[in-house]
CSV table of C-alpha atoms in Angstrom, one decimal:
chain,number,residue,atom,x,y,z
U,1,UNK,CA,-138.2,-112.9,85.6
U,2,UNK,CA,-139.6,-111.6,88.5
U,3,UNK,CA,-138.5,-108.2,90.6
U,4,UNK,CA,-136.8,-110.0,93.4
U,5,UNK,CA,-134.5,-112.6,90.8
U,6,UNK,CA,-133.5,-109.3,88.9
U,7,UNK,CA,-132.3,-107.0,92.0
U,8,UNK,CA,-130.5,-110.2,93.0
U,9,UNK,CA,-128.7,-110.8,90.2
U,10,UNK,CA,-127.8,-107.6,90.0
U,11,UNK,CA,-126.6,-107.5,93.1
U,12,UNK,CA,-124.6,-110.6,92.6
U,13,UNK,CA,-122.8,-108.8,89.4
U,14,UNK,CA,-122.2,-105.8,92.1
U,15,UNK,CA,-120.4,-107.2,94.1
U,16,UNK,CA,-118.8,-109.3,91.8
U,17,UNK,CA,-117.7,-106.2,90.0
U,18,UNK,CA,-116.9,-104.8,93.4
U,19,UNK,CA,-114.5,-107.3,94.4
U,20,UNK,CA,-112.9,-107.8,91.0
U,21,UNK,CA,-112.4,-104.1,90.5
U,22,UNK,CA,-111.3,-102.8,94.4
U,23,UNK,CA,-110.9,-105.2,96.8
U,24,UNK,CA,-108.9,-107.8,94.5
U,25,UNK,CA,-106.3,-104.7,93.5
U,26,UNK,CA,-106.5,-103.1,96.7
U,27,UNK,CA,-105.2,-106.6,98.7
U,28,UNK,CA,-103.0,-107.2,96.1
U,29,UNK,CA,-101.9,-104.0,95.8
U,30,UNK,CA,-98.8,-104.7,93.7
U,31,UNK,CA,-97.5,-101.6,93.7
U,32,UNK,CA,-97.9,-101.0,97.2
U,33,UNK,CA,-99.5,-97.1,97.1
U,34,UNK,CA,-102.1,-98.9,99.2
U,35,UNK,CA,-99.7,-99.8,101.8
U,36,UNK,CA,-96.8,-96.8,101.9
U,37,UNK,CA,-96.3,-97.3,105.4
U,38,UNK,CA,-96.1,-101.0,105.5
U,39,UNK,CA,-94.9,-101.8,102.4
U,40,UNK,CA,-94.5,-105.3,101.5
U,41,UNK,CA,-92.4,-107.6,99.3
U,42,UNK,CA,-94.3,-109.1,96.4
U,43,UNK,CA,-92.0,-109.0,93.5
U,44,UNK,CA,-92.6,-106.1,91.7
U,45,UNK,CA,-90.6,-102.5,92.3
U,46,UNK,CA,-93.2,-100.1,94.5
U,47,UNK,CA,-93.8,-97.3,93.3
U,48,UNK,CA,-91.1,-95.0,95.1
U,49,UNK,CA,-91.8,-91.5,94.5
U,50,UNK,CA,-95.3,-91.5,95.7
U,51,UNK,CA,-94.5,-94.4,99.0
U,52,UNK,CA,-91.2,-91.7,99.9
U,53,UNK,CA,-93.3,-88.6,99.7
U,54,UNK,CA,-96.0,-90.1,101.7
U,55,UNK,CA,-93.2,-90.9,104.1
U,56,UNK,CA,-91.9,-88.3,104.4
U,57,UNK,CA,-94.8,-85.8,105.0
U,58,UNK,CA,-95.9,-88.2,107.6
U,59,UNK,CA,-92.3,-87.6,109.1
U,60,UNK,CA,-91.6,-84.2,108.5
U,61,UNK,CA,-89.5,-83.5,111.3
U,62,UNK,CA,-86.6,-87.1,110.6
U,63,UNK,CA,-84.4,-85.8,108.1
U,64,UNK,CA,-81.8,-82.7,107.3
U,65,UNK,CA,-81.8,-82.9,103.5
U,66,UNK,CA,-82.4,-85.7,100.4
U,67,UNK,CA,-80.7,-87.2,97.8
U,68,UNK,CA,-82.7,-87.4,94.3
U,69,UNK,CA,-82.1,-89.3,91.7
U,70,UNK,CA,-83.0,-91.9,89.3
U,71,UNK,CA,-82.5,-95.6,90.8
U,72,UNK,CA,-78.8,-94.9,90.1
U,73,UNK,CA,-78.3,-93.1,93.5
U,74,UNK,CA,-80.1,-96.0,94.9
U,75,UNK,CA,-76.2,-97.2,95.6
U,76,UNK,CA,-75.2,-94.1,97.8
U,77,UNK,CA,-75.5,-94.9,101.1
U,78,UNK,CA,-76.5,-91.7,102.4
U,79,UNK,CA,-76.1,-92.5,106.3
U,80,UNK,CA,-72.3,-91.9,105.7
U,81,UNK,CA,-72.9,-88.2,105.3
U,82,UNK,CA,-71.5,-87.0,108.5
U,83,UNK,CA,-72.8,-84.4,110.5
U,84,UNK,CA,-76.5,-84.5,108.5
U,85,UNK,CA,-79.2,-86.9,108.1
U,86,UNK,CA,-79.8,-87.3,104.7
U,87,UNK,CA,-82.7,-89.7,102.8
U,88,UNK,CA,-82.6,-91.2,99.6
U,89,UNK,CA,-85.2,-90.4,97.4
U,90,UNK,CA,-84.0,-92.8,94.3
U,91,UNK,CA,-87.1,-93.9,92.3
U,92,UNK,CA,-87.3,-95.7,89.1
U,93,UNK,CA,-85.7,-93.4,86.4
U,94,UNK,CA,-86.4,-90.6,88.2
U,95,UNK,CA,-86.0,-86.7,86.3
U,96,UNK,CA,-85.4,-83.5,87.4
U,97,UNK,CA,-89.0,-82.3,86.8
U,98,UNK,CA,-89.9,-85.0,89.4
U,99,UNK,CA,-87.6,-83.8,91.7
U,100,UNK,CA,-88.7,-80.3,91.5
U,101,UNK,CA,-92.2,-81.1,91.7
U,102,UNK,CA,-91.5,-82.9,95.2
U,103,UNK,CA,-89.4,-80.2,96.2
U,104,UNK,CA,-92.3,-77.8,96.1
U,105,UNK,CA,-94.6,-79.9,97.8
U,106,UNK,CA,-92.0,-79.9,100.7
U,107,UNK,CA,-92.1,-76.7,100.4
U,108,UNK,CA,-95.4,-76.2,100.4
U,109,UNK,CA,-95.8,-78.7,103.3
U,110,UNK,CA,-93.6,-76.3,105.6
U,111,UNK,CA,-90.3,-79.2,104.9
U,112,UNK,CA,-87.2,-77.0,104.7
U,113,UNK,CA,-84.4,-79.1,104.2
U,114,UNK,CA,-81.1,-77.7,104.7
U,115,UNK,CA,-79.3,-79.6,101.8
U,116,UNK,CA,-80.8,-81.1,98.3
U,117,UNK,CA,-78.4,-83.3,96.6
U,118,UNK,CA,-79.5,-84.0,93.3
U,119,UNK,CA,-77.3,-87.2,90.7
U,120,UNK,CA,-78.2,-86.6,87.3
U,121,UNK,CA,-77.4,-88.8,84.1
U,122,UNK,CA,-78.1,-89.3,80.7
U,123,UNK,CA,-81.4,-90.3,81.6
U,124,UNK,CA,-82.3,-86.6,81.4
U,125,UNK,CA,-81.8,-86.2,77.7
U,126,UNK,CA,-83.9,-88.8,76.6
U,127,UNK,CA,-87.3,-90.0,79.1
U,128,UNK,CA,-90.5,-87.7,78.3
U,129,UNK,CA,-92.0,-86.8,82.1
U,130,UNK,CA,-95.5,-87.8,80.2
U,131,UNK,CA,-94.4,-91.5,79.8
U,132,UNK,CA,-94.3,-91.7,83.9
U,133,UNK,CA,-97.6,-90.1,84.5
U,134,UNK,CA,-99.4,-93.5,82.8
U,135,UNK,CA,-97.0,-95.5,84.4
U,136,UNK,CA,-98.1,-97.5,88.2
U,137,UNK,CA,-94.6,-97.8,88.9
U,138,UNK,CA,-93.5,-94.2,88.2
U,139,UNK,CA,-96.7,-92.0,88.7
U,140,UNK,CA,-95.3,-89.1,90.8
U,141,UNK,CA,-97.1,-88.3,94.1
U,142,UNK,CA,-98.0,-84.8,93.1
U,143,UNK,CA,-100.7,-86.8,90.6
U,144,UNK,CA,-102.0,-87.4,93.6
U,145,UNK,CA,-104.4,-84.6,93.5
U,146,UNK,CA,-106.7,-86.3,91.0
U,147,UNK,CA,-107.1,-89.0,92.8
U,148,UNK,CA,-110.0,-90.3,90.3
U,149,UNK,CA,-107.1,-90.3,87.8
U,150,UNK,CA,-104.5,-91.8,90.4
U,151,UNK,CA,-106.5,-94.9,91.6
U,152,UNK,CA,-107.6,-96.0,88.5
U,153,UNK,CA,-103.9,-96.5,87.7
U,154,UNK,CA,-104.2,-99.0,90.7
U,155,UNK,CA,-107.2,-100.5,90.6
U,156,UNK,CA,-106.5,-102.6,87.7
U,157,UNK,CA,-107.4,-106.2,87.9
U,158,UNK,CA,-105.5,-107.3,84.8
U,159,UNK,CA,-102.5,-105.1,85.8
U,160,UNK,CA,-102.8,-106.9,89.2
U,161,UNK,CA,-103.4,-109.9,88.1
U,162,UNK,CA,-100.3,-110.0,85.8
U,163,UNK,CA,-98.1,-109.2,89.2
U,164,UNK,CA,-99.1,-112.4,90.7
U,165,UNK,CA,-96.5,-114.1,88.0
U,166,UNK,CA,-94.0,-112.0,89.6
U,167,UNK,CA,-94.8,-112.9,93.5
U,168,UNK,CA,-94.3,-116.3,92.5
U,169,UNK,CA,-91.9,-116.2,90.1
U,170,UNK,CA,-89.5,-113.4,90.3
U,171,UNK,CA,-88.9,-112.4,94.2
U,172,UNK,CA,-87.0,-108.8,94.4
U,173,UNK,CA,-84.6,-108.4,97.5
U,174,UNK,CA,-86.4,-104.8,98.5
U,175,UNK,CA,-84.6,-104.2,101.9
U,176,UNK,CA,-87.7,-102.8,103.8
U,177,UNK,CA,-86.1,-101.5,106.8
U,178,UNK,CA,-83.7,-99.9,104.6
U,179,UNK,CA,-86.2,-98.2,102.5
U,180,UNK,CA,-87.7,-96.4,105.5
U,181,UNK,CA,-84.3,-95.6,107.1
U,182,UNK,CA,-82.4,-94.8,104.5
U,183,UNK,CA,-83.8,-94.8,101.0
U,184,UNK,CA,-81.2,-96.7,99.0
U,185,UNK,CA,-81.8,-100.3,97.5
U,186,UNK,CA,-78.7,-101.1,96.8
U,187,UNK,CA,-76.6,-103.0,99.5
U,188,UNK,CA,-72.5,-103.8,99.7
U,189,UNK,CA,-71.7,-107.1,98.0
U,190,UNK,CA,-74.2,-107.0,95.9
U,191,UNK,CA,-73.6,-109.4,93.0
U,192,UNK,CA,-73.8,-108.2,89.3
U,193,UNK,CA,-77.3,-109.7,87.4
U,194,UNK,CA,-75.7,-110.5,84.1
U,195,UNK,CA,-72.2,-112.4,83.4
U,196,UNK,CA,-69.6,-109.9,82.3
U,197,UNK,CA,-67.5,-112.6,80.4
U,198,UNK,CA,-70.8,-115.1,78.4
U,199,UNK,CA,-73.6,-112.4,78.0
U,200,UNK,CA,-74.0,-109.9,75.4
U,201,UNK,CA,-73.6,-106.4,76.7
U,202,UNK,CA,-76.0,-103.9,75.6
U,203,UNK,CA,-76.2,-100.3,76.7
U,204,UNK,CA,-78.7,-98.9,79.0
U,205,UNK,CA,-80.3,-96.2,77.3
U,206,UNK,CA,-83.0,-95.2,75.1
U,207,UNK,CA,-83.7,-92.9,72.1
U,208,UNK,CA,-84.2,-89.1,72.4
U,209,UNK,CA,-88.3,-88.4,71.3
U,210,UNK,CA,-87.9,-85.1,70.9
U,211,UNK,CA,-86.1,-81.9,71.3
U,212,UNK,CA,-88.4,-80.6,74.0
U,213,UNK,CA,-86.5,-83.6,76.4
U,214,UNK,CA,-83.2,-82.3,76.9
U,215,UNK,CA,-84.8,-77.9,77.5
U,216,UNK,CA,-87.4,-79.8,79.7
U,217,UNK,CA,-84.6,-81.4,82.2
U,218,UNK,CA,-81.9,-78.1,82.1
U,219,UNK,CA,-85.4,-75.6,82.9
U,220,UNK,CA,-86.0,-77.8,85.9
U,221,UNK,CA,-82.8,-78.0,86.9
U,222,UNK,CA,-82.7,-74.1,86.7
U,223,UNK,CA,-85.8,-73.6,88.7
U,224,UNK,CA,-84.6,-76.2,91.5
U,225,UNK,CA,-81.5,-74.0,91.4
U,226,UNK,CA,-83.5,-70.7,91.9
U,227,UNK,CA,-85.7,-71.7,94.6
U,228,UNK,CA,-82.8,-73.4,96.6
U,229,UNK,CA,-81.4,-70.0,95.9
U,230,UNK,CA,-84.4,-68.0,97.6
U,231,UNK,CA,-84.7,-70.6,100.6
U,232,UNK,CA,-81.0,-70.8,101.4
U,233,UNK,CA,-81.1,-74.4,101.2
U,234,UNK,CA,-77.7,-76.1,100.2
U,235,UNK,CA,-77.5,-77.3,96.4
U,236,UNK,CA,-75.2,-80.0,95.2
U,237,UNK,CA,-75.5,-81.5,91.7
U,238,UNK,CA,-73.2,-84.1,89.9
U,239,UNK,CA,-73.6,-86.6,87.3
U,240,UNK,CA,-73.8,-89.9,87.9
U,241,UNK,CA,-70.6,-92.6,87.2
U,242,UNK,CA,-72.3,-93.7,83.7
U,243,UNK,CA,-71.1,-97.3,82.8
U,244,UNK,CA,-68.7,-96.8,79.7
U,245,UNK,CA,-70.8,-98.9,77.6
U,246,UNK,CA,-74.0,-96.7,77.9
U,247,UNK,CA,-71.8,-93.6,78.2
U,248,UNK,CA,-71.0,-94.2,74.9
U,249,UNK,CA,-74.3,-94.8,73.8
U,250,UNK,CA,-75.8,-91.7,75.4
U,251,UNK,CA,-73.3,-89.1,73.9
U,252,UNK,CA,-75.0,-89.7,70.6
U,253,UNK,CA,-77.9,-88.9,72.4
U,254,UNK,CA,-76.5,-85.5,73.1
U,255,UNK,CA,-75.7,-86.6,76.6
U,256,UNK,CA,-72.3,-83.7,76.2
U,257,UNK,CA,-74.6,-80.9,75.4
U,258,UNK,CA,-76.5,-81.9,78.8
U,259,UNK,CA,-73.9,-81.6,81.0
U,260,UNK,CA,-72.4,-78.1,78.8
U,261,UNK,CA,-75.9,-77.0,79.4
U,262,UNK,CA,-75.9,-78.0,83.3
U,263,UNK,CA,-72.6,-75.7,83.4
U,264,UNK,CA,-74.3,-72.3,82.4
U,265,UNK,CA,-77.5,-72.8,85.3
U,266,UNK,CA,-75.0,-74.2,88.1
U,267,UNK,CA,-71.8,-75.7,89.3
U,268,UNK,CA,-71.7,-79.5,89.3
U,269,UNK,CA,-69.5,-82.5,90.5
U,270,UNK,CA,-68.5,-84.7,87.4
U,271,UNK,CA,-68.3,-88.5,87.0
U,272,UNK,CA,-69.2,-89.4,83.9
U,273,UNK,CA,-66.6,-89.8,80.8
U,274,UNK,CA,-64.5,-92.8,80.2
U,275,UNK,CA,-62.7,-93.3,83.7
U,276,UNK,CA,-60.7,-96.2,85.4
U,277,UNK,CA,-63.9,-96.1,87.3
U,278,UNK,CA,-67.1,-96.5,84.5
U,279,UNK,CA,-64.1,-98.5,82.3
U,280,UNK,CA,-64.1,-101.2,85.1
U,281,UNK,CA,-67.3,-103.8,85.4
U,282,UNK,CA,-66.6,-105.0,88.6
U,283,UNK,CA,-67.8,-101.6,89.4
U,284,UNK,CA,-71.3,-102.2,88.0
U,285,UNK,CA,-74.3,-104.5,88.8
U,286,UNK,CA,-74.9,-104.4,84.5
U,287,UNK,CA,-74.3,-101.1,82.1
U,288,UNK,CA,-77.2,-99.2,84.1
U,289,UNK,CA,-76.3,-99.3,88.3
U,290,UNK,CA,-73.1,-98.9,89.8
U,291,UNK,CA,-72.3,-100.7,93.4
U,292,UNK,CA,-73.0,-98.9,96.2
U,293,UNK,CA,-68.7,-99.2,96.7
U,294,UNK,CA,-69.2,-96.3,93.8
U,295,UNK,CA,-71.5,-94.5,95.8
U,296,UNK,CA,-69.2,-94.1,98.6
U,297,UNK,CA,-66.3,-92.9,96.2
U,298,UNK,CA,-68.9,-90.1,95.4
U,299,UNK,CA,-69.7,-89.3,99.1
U,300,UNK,CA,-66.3,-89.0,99.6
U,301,UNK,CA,-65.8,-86.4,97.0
U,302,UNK,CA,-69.1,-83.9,97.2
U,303,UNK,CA,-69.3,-83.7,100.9
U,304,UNK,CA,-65.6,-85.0,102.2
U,305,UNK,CA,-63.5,-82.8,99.3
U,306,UNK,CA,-61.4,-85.9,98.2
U,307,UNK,CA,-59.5,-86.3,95.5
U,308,UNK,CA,-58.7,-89.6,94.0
U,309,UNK,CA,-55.6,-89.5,92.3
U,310,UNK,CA,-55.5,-90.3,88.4
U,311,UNK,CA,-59.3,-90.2,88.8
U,312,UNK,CA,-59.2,-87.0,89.1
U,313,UNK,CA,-57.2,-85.7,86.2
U,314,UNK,CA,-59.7,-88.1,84.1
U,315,UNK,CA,-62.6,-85.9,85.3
U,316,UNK,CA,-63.9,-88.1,88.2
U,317,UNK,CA,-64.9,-85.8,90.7
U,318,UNK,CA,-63.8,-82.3,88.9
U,319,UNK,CA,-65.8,-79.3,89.9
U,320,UNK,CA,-67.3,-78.3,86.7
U,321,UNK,CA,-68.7,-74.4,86.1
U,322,UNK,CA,-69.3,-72.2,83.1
U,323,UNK,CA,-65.2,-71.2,83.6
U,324,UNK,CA,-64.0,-74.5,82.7
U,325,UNK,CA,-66.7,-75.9,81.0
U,326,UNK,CA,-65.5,-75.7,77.2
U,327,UNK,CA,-62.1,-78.0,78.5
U,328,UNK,CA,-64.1,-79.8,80.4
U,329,UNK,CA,-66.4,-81.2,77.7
U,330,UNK,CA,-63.3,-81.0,75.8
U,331,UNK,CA,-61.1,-83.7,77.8
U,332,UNK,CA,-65.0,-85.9,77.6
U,333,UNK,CA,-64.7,-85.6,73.9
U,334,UNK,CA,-61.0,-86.6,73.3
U,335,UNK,CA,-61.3,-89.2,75.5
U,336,UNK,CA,-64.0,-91.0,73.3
U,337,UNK,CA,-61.6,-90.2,70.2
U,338,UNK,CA,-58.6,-92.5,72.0
């Protein structure tokens, strides 16, 4: 073989390799980190946490405050705060370490909101941080800084590949003007995805690793609390309405001792416990997502002071703190004994 047929089939397998390794993932770019500020629809979730921040540095100046959460808070429609313009954060099982981390890098970025709202659930006790870091989907921004590391999370062609089945297949309804605006996902009317009355219903949650989980969530709760604290930025925390089918689930995955550990760092709005709210399924898309209907009954009570009668006195929308924390996680616990 001569000189010249070797350099040119090696340049063939270049950009062969080239193509099947950068351009192929980059166009396709399932995930859409490749396109935060145009993002498109293509059947697979974006990755949220890394498209927001990007968004949000790039706008630094749009917003007063943001709601975290895990894609449960996707259903609070945060343009009915009044008086402030708040954008939700939601992304895909999102924890408190994540939300910490991107409040530094606000932070650090000279964004000073003047309100954090932060919806918390069971969630907390039982996903490792670790698993998101090798996830496309949840990889937080702040990975960002290795970007070796980051891209070759994205420049996958089998993982891209495999998301072509979805395109074609499985459509999602991502809102994209509503992502930029306002952040949620989840719109009025929304219908639920599984039949309440024919299909089996299974809980929504998973199985606690280890006992480094649950320490892991209340520390960065803690911290977010303290530097809130130092930068006189407003700090609201409640739990989210968990349906009553994975409420049950998660208290054996010591979902109660979360919330009687949440009450020693801070004070916290309540809406978890068996309720004629999380009782009800026509509240709930399936036993993970309430309707965004739910999320305004939760606007309603952490920034309009409402009380919803009966609700109430079943520990929707109590004020919890390390007073009334012992009755509080008492009334939780008899009402899963009747």
């Amino acid at each position: 073989m001569t000189m010249r047929k070797f350099l040119t089939k090696v340049s063939v397998f270049v950009i062969y390799a080239f193509l099947l390794q950068v351009v192929f993932p980059y166009v396709v770019d399932p995930f859409n980190v490749f396109h935060a500020s145009a993002i498109r629809v293509n059947g697979v979730e974006p990755n949220k946490n890394y498209i927001k921040m990007t968004y949000i540095l790039d706008n630094p100046e749009k917003f007063d405050g943001f709601l975290f959460g895990s894609s449960r808070v996707g259903a609070i429609h945060t343009e009915k705060i009044m008086g402030k313009k708040i954008y939700n954060m939601t992304y895909s099982a999102g924890l408190p370490s994540e939300h910490l981390a991107n409040l530094k890098t606000f932070l650090h970025n000279k964004i000073y909101p003047s309100v954090i709202y932060i919806g918390i659930d069971d969630i907390c006790t039982y996903v490792r941080p670790y698993f998101h870091i090798i996830e496309p989907l949840r990889c937080p921004y702040e990975y960002l800084t290795d970007k070796e590391y980051f891209y070759s999370l994205y420049l996958n062609p089998y993982e891209t590949l495999c998301s072509l089945w979805y395109y074609f297949t499985k459509p999602n309804n991502l809102n994209v003007d509503a992502f930029y605006q306002y952040g949620w996902w989840c719109e009025y009317g929304r219908k639920p995805t599984i039949n309440w009355e024919t299909d089996e219903i299974k809980p929504s949650v998973g199985k606690t690793f280890n006992d480094k989980v649950l320490p892991n969530a209340l520390n960065a709760v803690k911290e977010i609390t303290d530097i809130c604290r130092k930068n006189n930025i407003e700090f609201i925390l409640f739990t989210n309405p968990v349906h009553h089918v994975t409420y049950r689930a998660s208290v054996e995955e010591n979902y109660l001792e979360f919330l009687e550990g949440l009450a020693w760092i801070t004070d916290f709005y309540n809406f978890s416990g068996l309720n004629d709210v999380t009782l009800n399924n026509d509240n709930y898309l399936e036993t993970s997502h309430y309707k965004a209907e739910v999320g305004d009954m939760i606007i309603d009570v952490i920034c309009n002071d409402k009380k919803y009668d009966g609700l109430y006195e079943q520990g929707f929308g109590m004020k919890v703190t390390n007073e009334n924390a012992d009755e509080f996680i008492r009334m939780l616990r008899g009402q899963l004994k009747n």
